[in-house]
mmCIF file of C-alpha atoms in Angstrom:
data_model
loop_
_atom_site.group_PDB
_atom_site.id
_atom_site.type_symbol
_atom_site.label_atom_id
_atom_site.label_comp_id
_atom_site.label_asym_id
_atom_site.label_seq_id
_atom_site.Cartn_x
_atom_site.Cartn_y
_atom_site.Cartn_z
ATOM 1 C CA MET U 18 -1.540 -81.112 2.488
ATOM 2 C CA ALA U 19 -2.820 -83.379 5.191
ATOM 3 C CA GLU U 20 1.055 -84.990 5.776
ATOM 4 C CA ALA U 21 1.744 -80.838 6.400
ATOM 5 C CA ALA U 22 -0.436 -80.630 9.198
ATOM 6 C CA GLN U 23 1.027 -83.725 10.691
ATOM 7 C CA HIS U 24 4.819 -82.472 10.730
ATOM 8 C CA ALA U 25 4.155 -78.888 12.351
ATOM 9 C CA GLN U 26 5.930 -78.304 14.897
ATOM 10 C CA ASN U 27 4.891 -75.215 15.985
ATOM 11 C CA GLU U 28 2.926 -73.408 17.746
ATOM 12 C CA PHE U 29 -0.745 -72.518 16.014
ATOM 13 C CA TRP U 30 0.392 -68.781 16.028
ATOM 14 C CA ARG U 31 3.329 -69.148 14.230
ATOM 15 C CA PRO U 32 4.534 -69.986 11.186
ATOM 16 C CA PRO U 33 5.700 -73.155 10.456
ATOM 17 C CA ILE U 34 8.732 -71.507 8.283
ATOM 18 C CA GLN U 35 10.581 -68.639 8.946
ATOM 19 C CA ALA U 36 11.653 -66.691 5.730
ATOM 20 C CA THR U 37 15.322 -66.422 4.854
ATOM 21 C CA ILE U 38 14.150 -63.125 3.168
ATOM 22 C CA ASP U 39 12.163 -60.609 4.613
ATOM 23 C CA PRO U 40 11.365 -58.350 2.165
ATOM 24 C CA ILE U 41 9.781 -55.796 4.452
ATOM 25 C CA GLY U 42 11.694 -55.361 7.518
ATOM 26 C CA LEU U 43 9.124 -56.943 10.092
ATOM 27 C CA THR U 44 11.545 -58.875 11.403
ATOM 28 C CA ASP U 45 14.338 -56.004 11.912
ATOM 29 C CA PRO U 46 14.868 -56.896 16.033
ATOM 30 C CA ASP U 47 15.202 -52.654 16.327
ATOM 31 C CA LEU U 48 11.416 -52.299 15.405
ATOM 32 C CA LEU U 49 10.193 -55.632 17.605
ATOM 33 C CA GLU U 50 9.176 -55.464 21.218
ATOM 34 C CA ALA U 51 9.394 -58.302 23.494
ATOM 35 C CA CYS U 52 8.030 -58.442 27.447
ATOM 36 C CA ASP U 53 10.765 -57.513 29.654
ATOM 37 C CA ARG U 54 9.299 -60.397 32.210
ATOM 38 C CA CYS U 55 8.904 -63.492 29.868
ATOM 39 C CA GLY U 56 9.845 -62.574 26.365
ATOM 40 C CA THR U 57 7.160 -62.678 24.515
ATOM 41 C CA GLU U 58 6.867 -60.388 21.090
ATOM 42 C CA PHE U 59 3.859 -58.222 21.840
ATOM 43 C CA ILE U 60 0.923 -57.624 19.404
ATOM 44 C CA VAL U 61 0.562 -54.894 17.357
ATOM 45 C CA GLY U 62 -1.150 -52.209 19.110
ATOM 46 C CA SER U 63 -1.369 -54.029 22.402
ATOM 47 C CA ARG U 64 -0.773 -52.518 26.491
ATOM 48 C CA PHE U 65 -0.120 -55.925 28.355
ATOM 49 C CA CYS U 66 1.174 -59.006 26.933
ATOM 50 C CA HIS U 67 -0.641 -62.057 25.779
ATOM 51 C CA SER U 68 1.331 -64.511 27.384
ATOM 52 C CA CYS U 69 2.034 -63.065 31.005
ATOM 53 C CA GLY U 70 -0.038 -60.312 31.352
ATOM 54 C CA SER U 71 2.324 -57.858 32.673
ATOM 55 C CA GLY U 72 1.775 -54.457 31.414
ATOM 56 C CA ARG U 73 3.867 -52.982 28.168
ATOM 57 C CA VAL U 74 6.295 -50.349 29.121
ATOM 58 C CA GLY U 75 8.246 -47.574 27.042
ATOM 59 C CA ALA U 76 7.112 -45.174 24.168
ATOM 60 C CA VAL U 77 4.031 -47.415 22.480
ATOM 61 C CA GLN U 78 2.349 -46.721 25.878
ATOM 62 C CA ILE U 79 0.262 -43.838 26.086
ATOM 63 C CA SER U 80 -0.329 -41.883 29.226
ATOM 64 C CA ARG U 81 -3.930 -40.891 29.906
ATOM 65 C CA LEU U 82 -3.001 -37.931 31.768
ATOM 66 C CA ARG U 83 -0.599 -36.175 29.666
ATOM 67 C CA ASP U 84 -3.758 -36.525 26.870
ATOM 68 C CA LYS U 85 -6.125 -35.300 29.368
ATOM 69 C CA VAL U 86 -7.443 -31.828 29.170
ATOM 70 C CA THR U 87 -5.292 -29.788 31.624
ATOM 71 C CA PHE U 88 -7.167 -26.694 33.522
ATOM 72 C CA ALA U 89 -4.347 -24.209 32.447
ATOM 73 C CA GLN U 90 -5.482 -24.986 28.486
ATOM 74 C CA LEU U 91 -9.186 -24.588 28.911
ATOM 75 C CA ASN U 92 -8.088 -21.358 30.979
ATOM 76 C CA ASP U 93 -5.456 -20.184 27.989
ATOM 77 C CA LEU U 94 -8.813 -21.099 25.716
ATOM 78 C CA ALA U 95 -11.079 -19.228 27.735
ATOM 79 C CA GLU U 96 -8.851 -16.113 27.227
ATOM 80 C CA GLY U 97 -8.271 -16.513 23.749
ATOM 81 C CA ILE U 98 -11.952 -16.058 22.991
ATOM 82 C CA GLY U 99 -12.284 -13.523 26.007
ATOM 83 C CA LEU U 100 -13.935 -14.975 28.474
ATOM 84 C CA SER U 101 -13.590 -15.506 32.096
ATOM 85 C CA THR U 102 -13.383 -18.518 33.748
ATOM 86 C CA ALA U 103 -16.960 -18.541 35.237
ATOM 87 C CA SER U 104 -17.928 -17.442 31.826
ATOM 88 C CA PHE U 105 -16.085 -20.015 29.972
ATOM 89 C CA ILE U 106 -17.623 -22.960 31.725
ATOM 90 C CA ALA U 107 -21.209 -21.699 31.533
ATOM 91 C CA PHE U 108 -20.897 -21.402 27.986
ATOM 92 C CA LEU U 109 -19.490 -25.079 27.944
ATOM 93 C CA ALA U 110 -23.005 -26.493 30.071
ATOM 94 C CA GLY U 111 -24.767 -24.074 27.417
ATOM 95 C CA ILE U 112 -23.454 -26.304 24.245
ATOM 96 C CA ALA U 113 -23.603 -29.497 26.796
ATOM 97 C CA CYS U 114 -27.444 -28.613 27.004
ATOM 98 C CA VAL U 115 -27.792 -27.943 23.266
ATOM 99 C CA LEU U 116 -25.723 -31.666 22.649
ATOM 100 C CA ALA U 117 -28.375 -33.058 24.577
ATOM 101 C CA ALA U 118 -31.432 -31.689 23.174
ATOM 102 C CA ALA U 119 -30.710 -32.833 19.661
ATOM 103 C CA ALA U 120 -29.375 -35.991 21.493
ATOM 104 C CA VAL U 121 -33.169 -36.736 22.662
ATOM 105 C CA GLY U 122 -34.892 -37.094 19.266
ATOM 106 C CA VAL U 123 -31.572 -40.027 18.370
ATOM 107 C CA VAL U 124 -31.695 -41.851 21.518
ATOM 108 C CA PHE U 125 -35.296 -41.990 22.008
ATOM 109 C CA SER U 126 -37.994 -43.126 19.557
ATOM 110 C CA THR U 127 -41.542 -42.254 19.265
ATOM 111 C CA GLN U 128 -44.389 -44.489 18.074
ATOM 112 C CA ARG U 129 -47.134 -42.582 19.687
ATOM 113 C CA VAL U 130 -48.353 -38.872 19.675
ATOM 114 C CA ILE U 131 -47.587 -39.035 23.513
ATOM 115 C CA ASP U 132 -43.876 -40.551 23.219
ATOM 116 C CA TRP U 133 -43.612 -37.774 20.774
ATOM 117 C CA GLN U 134 -45.246 -34.565 22.998
ATOM 118 C CA ALA U 135 -42.570 -35.670 26.011
ATOM 119 C CA VAL U 136 -39.931 -36.339 23.712
ATOM 120 C CA GLN U 137 -40.459 -32.095 22.851
ATOM 121 C CA LEU U 138 -40.959 -31.529 26.169
ATOM 122 C CA TRP U 139 -37.498 -33.074 27.101
ATOM 123 C CA ARG U 140 -35.902 -31.210 24.484
ATOM 124 C CA ILE U 141 -37.809 -27.630 25.430
ATOM 125 C CA GLU U 142 -36.263 -28.635 28.818
ATOM 126 C CA TRP U 143 -32.173 -28.702 27.722
ATOM 127 C CA LEU U 144 -33.036 -25.831 25.421
ATOM 128 C CA LEU U 145 -34.301 -23.423 28.554
ATOM 129 C CA GLY U 146 -31.051 -24.878 30.188
ATOM 130 C CA ALA U 147 -28.831 -23.821 27.669
ATOM 131 C CA VAL U 148 -30.537 -20.853 27.002
ATOM 132 C CA ALA U 149 -30.395 -19.997 31.188
ATOM 133 C CA ALA U 150 -26.697 -21.581 30.726
ATOM 134 C CA PHE U 151 -25.860 -18.382 28.153
ATOM 135 C CA VAL U 152 -27.313 -15.940 30.281
ATOM 136 C CA VAL U 153 -25.512 -16.790 33.566
ATOM 137 C CA GLY U 154 -22.332 -16.957 31.159
ATOM 138 C CA CYS U 155 -23.025 -13.145 29.546
ATOM 139 C CA LEU U 156 -23.669 -11.884 33.294
ATOM 140 C CA LEU U 157 -19.988 -13.125 34.158
ATOM 141 C CA LYS U 158 -18.648 -11.900 31.183
ATOM 142 C CA LYS U 159 -15.572 -9.555 32.179
ATOM 143 C CA THR U 160 -15.333 -6.457 30.765
ATOM 144 C CA ARG U 161 -11.817 -4.560 28.717
#
């Protein structure tokens, strides 16, 4: 066993013996991608080359602009619900306030009564903000 480690000539991340038959088909040259600058194979799921640091180009790189929700998509969603843009924004603000009121109890731990009262006060404030946002949304709702 010790003599196998002494005669290893490959780098530590490469297998010492290349298999002649690949039953899974992982070494298919069409499936492997290499860096354009240095020729090193990319690590699965990486966005940069681990050898030279250049960015990965092609279909694997995800464009963040494409994944973001656009204003047009929000406008279509608002029209689908039957709200104007301003009332839909107020509705989203109300939902955010409700979620914040629910998250206050998760984020802050209470050990004494005064801490519990402070958390309840914060929940009340977030819920009042949600009610205000929903009322504004109702007032700005377009009539059909």
